[in-house]
PDB file of C-alpha atoms in Angstrom:
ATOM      1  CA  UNK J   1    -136.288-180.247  20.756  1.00 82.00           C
ATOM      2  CA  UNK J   2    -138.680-177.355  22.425  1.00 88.00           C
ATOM      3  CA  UNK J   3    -140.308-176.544  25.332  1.00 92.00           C
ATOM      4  CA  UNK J   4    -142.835-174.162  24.784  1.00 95.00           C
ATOM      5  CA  UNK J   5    -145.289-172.994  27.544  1.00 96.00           C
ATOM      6  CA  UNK J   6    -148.535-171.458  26.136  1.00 97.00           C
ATOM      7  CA  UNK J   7    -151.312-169.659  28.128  1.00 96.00           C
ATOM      8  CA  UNK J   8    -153.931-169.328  29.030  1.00 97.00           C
ATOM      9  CA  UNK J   9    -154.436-172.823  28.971  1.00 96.00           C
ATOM     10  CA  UNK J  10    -158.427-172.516  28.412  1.00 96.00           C
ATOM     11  CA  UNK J  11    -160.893-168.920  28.860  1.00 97.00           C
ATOM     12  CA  UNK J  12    -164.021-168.209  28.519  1.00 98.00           C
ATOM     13  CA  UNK J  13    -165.317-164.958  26.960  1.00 97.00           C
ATOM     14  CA  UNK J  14    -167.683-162.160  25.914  1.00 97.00           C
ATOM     15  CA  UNK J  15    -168.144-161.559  22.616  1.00 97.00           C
ATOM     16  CA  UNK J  16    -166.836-158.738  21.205  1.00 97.00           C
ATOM     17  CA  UNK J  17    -164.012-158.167  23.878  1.00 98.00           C
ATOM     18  CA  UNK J  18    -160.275-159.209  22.689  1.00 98.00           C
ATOM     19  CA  UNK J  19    -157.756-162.402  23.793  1.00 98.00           C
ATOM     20  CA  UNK J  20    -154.163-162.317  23.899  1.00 98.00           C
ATOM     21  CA  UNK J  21    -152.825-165.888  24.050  1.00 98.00           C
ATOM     22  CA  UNK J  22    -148.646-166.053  25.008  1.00 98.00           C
ATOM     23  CA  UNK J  23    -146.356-168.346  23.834  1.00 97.00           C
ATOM     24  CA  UNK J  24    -142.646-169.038  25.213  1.00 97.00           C
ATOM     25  CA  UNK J  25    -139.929-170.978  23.886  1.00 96.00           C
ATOM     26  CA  UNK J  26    -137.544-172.500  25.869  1.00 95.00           C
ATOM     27  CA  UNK J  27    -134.740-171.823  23.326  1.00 92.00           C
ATOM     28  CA  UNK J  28    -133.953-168.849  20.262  1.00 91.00           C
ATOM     29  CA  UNK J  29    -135.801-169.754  17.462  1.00 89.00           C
ATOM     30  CA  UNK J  30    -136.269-167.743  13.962  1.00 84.00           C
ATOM     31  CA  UNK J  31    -139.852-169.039  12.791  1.00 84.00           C
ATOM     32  CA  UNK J  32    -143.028-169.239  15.425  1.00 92.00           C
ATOM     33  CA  UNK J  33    -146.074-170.474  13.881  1.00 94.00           C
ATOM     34  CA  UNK J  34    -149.960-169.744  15.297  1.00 97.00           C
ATOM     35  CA  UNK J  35    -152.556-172.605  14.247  1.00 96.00           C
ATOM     36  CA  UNK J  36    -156.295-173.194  14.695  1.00 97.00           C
ATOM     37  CA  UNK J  37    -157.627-176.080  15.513  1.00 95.00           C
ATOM     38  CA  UNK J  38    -161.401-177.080  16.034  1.00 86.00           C
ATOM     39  CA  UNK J  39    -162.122-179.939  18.485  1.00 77.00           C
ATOM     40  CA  UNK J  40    -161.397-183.288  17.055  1.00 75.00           C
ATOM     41  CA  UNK J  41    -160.012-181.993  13.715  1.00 83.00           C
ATOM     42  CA  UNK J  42    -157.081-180.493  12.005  1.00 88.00           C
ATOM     43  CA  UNK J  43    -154.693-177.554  12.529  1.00 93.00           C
ATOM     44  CA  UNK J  44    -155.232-174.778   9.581  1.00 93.00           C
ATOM     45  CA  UNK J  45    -152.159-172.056   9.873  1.00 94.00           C
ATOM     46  CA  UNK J  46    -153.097-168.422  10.759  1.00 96.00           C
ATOM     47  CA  UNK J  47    -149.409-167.034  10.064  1.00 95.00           C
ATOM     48  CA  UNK J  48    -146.134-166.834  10.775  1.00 93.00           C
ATOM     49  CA  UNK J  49    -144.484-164.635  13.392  1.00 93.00           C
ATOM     50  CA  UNK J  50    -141.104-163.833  12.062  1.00 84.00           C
ATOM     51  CA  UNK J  51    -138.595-161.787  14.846  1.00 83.00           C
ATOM     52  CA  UNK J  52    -138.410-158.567  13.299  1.00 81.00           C
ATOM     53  CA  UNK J  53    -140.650-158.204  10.620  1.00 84.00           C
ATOM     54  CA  UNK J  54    -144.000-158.715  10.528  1.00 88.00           C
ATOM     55  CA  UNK J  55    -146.214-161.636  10.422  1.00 93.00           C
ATOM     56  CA  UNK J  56    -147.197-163.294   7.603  1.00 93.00           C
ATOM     57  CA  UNK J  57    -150.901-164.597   7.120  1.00 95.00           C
ATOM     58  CA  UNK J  58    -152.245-167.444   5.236  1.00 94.00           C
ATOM     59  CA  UNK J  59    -155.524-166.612   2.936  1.00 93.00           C
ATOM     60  CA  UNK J  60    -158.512-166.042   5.095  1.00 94.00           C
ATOM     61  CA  UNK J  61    -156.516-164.283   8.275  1.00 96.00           C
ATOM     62  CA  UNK J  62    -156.185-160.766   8.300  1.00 96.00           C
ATOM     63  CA  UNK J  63    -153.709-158.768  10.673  1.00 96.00           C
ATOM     64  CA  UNK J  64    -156.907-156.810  12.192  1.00 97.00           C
ATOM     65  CA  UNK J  65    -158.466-159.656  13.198  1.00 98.00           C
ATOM     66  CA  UNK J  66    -155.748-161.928  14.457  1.00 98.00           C
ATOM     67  CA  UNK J  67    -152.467-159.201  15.470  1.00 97.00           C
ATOM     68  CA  UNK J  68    -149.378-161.211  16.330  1.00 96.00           C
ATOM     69  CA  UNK J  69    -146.212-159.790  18.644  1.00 94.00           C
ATOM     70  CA  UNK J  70    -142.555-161.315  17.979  1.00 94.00           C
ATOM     71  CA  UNK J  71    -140.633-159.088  19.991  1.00 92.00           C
ATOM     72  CA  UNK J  72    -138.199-161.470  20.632  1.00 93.00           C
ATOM     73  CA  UNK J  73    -136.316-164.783  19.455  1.00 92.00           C
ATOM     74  CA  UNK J  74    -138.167-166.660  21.909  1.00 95.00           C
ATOM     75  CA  UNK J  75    -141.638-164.918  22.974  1.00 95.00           C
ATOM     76  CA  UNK J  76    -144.882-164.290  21.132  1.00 96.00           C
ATOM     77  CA  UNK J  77    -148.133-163.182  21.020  1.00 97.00           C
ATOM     78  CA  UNK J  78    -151.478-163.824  18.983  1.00 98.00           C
ATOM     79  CA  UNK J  79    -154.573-161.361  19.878  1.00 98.00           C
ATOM     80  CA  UNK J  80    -158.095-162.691  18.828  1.00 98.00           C
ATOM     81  CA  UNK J  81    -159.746-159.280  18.674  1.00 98.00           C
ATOM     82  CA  UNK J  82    -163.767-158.538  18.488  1.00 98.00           C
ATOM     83  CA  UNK J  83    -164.412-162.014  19.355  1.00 97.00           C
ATOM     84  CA  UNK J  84    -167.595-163.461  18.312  1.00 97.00           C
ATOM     85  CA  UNK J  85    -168.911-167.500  18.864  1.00 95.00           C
ATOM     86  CA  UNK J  86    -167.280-168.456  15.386  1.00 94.00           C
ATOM     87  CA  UNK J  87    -164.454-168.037  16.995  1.00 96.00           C
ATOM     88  CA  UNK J  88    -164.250-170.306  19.832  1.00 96.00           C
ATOM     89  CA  UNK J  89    -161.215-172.896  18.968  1.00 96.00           C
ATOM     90  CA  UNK J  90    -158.126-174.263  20.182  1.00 96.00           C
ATOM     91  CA  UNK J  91    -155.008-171.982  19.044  1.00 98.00           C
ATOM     92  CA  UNK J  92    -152.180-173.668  19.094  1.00 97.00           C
ATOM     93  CA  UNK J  93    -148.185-171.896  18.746  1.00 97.00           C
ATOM     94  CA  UNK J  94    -145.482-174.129  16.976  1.00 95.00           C
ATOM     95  CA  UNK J  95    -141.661-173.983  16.574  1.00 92.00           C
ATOM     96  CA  UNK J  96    -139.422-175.884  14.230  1.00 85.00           C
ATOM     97  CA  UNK J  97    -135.974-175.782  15.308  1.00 77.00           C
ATOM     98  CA  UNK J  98    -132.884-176.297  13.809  1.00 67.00           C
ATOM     99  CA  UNK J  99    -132.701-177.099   9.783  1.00 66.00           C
ATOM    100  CA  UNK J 100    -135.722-179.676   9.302  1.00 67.00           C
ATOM    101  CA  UNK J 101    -139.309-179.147   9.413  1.00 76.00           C
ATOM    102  CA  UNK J 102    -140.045-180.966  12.417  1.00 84.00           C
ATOM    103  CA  UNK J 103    -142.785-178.949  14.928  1.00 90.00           C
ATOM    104  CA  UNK J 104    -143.012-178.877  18.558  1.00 93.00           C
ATOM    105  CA  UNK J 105    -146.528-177.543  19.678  1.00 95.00           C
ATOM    106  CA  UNK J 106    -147.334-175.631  23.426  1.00 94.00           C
ATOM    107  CA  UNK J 107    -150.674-177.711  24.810  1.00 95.00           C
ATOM    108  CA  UNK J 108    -152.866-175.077  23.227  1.00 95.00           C
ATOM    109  CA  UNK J 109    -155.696-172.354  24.654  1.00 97.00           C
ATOM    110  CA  UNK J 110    -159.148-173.772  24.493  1.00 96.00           C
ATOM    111  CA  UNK J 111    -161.323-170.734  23.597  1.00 97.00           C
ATOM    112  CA  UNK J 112    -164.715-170.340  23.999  1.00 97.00           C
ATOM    113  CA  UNK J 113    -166.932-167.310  23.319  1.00 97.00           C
ATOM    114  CA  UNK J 114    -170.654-166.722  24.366  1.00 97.00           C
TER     115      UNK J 114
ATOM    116  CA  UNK Z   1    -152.003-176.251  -3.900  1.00 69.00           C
ATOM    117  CA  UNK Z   2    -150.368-179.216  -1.925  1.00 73.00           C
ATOM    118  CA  UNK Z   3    -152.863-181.297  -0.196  1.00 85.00           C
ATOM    119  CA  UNK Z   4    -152.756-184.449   2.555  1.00 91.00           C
ATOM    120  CA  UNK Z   5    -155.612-186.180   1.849  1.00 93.00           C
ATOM    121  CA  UNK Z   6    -155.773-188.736   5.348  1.00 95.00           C
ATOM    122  CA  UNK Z   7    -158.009-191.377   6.022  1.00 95.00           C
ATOM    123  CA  UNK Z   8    -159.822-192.673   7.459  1.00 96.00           C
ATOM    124  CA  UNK Z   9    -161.408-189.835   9.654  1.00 94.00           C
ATOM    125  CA  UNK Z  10    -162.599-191.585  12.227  1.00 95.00           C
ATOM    126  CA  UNK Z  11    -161.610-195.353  13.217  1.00 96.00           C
ATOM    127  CA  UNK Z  12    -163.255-197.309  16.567  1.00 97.00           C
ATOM    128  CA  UNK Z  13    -161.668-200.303  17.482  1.00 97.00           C
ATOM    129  CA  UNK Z  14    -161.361-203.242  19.879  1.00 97.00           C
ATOM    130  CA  UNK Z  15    -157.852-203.716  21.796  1.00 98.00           C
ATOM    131  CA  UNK Z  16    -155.677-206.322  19.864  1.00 97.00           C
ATOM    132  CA  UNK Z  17    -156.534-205.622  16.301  1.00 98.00           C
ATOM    133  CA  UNK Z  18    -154.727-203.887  14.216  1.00 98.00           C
ATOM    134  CA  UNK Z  19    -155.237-200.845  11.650  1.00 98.00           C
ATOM    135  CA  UNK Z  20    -153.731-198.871   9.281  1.00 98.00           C
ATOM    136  CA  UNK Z  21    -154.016-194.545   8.585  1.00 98.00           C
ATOM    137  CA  UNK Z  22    -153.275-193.556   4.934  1.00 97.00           C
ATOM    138  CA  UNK Z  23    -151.875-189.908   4.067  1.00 97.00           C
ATOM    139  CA  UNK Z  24    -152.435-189.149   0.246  1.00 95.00           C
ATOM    140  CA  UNK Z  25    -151.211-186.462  -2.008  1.00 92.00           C
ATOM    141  CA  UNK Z  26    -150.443-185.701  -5.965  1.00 88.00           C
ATOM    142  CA  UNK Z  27    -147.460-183.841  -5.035  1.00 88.00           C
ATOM    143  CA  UNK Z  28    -144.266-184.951  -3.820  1.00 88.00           C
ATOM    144  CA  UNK Z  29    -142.750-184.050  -0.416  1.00 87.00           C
ATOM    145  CA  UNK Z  30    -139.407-184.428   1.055  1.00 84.00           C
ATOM    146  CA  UNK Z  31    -140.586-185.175   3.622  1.00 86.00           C
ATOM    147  CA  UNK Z  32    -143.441-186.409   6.112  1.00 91.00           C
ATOM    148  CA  UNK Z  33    -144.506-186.409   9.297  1.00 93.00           C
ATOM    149  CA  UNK Z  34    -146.704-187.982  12.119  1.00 96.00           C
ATOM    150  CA  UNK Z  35    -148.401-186.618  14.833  1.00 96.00           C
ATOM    151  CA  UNK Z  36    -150.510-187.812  17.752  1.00 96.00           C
ATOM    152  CA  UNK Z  37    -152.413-185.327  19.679  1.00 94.00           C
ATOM    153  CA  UNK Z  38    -154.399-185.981  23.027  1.00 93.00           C
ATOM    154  CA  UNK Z  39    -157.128-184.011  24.410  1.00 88.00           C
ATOM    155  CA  UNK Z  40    -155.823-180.870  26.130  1.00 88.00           C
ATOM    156  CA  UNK Z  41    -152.635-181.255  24.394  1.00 92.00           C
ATOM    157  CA  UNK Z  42    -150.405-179.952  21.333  1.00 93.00           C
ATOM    158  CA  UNK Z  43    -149.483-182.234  18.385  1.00 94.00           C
ATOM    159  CA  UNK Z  44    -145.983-184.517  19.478  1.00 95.00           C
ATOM    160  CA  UNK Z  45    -144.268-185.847  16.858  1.00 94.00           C
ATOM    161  CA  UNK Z  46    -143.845-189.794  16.228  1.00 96.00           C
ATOM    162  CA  UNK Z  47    -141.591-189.959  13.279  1.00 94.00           C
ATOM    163  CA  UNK Z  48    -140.540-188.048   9.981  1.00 91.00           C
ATOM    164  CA  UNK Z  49    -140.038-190.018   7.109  1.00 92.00           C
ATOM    165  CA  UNK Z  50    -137.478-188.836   4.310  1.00 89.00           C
ATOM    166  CA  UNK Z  51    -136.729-191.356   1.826  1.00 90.00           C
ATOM    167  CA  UNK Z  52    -138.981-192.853  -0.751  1.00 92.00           C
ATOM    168  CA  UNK Z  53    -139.634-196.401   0.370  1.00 94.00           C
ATOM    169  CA  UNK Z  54    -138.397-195.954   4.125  1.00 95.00           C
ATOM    170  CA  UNK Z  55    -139.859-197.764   6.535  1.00 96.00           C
ATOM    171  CA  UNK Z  56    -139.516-196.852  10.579  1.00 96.00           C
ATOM    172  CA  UNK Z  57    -140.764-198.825  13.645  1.00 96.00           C
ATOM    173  CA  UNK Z  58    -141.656-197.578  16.861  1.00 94.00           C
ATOM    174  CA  UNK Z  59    -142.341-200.357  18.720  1.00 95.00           C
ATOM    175  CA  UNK Z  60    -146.321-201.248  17.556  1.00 97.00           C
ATOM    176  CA  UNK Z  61    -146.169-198.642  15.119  1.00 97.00           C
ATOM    177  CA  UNK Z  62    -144.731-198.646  11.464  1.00 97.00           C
ATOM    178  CA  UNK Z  63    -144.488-195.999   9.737  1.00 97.00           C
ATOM    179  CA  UNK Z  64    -144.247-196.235   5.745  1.00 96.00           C
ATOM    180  CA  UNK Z  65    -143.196-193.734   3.108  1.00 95.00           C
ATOM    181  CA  UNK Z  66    -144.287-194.393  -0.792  1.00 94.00           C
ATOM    182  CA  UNK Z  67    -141.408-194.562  -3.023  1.00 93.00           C
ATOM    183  CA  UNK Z  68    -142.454-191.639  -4.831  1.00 92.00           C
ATOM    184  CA  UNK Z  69    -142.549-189.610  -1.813  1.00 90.00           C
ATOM    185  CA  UNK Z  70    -146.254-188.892  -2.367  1.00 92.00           C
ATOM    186  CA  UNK Z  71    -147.856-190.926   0.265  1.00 93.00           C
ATOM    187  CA  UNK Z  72    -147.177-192.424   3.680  1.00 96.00           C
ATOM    188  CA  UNK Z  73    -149.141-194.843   5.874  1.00 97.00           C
ATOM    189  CA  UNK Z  74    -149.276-195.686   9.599  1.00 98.00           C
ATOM    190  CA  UNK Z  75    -149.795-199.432  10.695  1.00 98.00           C
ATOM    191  CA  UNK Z  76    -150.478-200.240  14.363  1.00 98.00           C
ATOM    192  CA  UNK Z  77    -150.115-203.564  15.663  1.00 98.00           C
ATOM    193  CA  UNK Z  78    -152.422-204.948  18.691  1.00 98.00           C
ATOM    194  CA  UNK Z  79    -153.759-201.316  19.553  1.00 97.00           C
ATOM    195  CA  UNK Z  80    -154.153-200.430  23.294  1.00 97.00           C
ATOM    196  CA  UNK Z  81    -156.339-198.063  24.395  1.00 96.00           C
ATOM    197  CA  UNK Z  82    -153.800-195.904  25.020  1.00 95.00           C
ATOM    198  CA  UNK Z  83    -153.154-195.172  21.875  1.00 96.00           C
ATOM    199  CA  UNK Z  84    -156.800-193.781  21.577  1.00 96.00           C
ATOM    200  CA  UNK Z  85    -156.156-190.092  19.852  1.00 95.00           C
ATOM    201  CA  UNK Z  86    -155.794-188.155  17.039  1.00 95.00           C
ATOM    202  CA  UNK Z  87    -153.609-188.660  14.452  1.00 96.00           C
ATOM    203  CA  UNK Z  88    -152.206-186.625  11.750  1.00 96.00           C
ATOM    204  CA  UNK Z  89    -149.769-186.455   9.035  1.00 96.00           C
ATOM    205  CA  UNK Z  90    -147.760-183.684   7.881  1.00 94.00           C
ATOM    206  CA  UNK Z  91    -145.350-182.313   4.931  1.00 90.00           C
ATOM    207  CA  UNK Z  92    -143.652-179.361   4.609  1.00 80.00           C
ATOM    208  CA  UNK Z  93    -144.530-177.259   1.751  1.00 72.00           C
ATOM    209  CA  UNK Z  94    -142.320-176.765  -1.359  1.00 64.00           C
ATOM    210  CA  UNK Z  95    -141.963-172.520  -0.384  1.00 62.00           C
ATOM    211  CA  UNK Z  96    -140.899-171.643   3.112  1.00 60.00           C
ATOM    212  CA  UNK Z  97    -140.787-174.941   4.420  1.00 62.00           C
ATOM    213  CA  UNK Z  98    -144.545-174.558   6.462  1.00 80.00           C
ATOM    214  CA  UNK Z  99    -146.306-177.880   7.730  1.00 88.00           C
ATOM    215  CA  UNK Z 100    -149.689-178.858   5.197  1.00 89.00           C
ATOM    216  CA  UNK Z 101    -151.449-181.004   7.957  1.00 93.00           C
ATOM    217  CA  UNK Z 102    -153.887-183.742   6.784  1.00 94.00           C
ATOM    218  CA  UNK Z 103    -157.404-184.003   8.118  1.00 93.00           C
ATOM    219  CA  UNK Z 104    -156.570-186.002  11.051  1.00 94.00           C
ATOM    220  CA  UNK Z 105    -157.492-189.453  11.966  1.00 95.00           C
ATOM    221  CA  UNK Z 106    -159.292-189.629  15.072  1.00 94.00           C
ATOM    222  CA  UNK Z 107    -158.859-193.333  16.673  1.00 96.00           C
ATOM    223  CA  UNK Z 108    -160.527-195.048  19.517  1.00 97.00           C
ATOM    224  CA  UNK Z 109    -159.575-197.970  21.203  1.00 97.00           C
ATOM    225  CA  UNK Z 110    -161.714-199.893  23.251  1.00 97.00           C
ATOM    226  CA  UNK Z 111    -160.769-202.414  26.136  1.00 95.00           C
TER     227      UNK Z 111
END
């Protein structure tokens, strides 16, 4: 298992200014994973932060908007830059450790922009 | 594409009856998971399923996988309130091993 401690926990802010949510693992781990997720619904995958390389996005996410840090085995970062109301989410982190596909998720950052 | 197509979305019941979540796809998995999120919180993991036809209990809840590996379903016995939340399913994807999450199954149990 993980223990992962994500903050800030919640934040309000103005639109157009930048977040940087953190995200630390209480072990190494090669794969760290950012999600969405609006209130009530399901997770949809921004990218991958892979340790020494950069991130890979899924379709719609673009490394402008959403620039991820991995500058180490157990530590990373997801900026939500020129924020506007559309925005305002829950981003979540994820592991998977060891050799199965099995997550463990920080308690997300409740985002709101006005 | 690989899809998790879960239902129902949204499910209200009264404490002591009993329901069932579906998780649907066309393509196979090797496996699949269940999650149960609370408000405030991440996703934890219930159970991951691996064999076609398994079946795991976890105390109220059984957890089914089809024996094609395509589908899995999640029956809960005499629901509490606590386990009002959100539920999801989960496979991991046939290129890099990333979680496809279903649409969630948001259940509410009332005393």
């Amino acid at each position: 298992s993980a223990v992962i401690s994500q903050k800030p926990s919640r934040d309000i802010c103005q639109r157009g200014t930048s977040l940087t949510i953190q995200c630390q693992v209480d072990s190494q781990v090669t794969m760290m994973f950012w999600y969405r997720q609006q209130p009530g619904q399901s997770l949809t995958l921004i990218a991958t932060a892979n340790q020494g390389s950069e991130a890979t996005y899924e379709s719609g996410f673009v490394i402008d908007k959403f620039p991820i840090s991995r500058p180490n085995l157990t530590f990373s970062t997801l900026t939500v830059s020129n924020m506007s109301p559309e925005d305002s989410s829950i981003y979540l982190c994820s592991v998977v450790v060891g050799g199965n596909t099995e997550a463990f998720f920080g308690q997300g950052t409740r985002l709101t922009v006005v | 594409t690989q899809l998790l197509e879960q239902s129902p979305q949204f499910l209200s019941i009264q404490e002591g009856e009993n329901l069932t979540v579906y998780c649907n796809s066309s393509s196979v998995f090797s496996s699949l998971q269940w999650y149960r999120q609370e408000p405030g919180e991440g996703p934890v993991l219930l159970v991951t399923v691996v064999t076609g036809g398994e079946v795991k209990k976890l105390k109220r809840l059984t957890f089914q996988f089809g024996d094609a590996r395509k589908d899995s379903s999640l029956h809960i016995t005499a629901a509490q309130p606590g386990d009002t939340g959100l539920y999801l399913c989960a496979g991991a994807d046939n290129q890099g091993g990333k979680l496809i999450f279903g649409q969630g199954t948001e259940l509410s149990v009332k005393p």
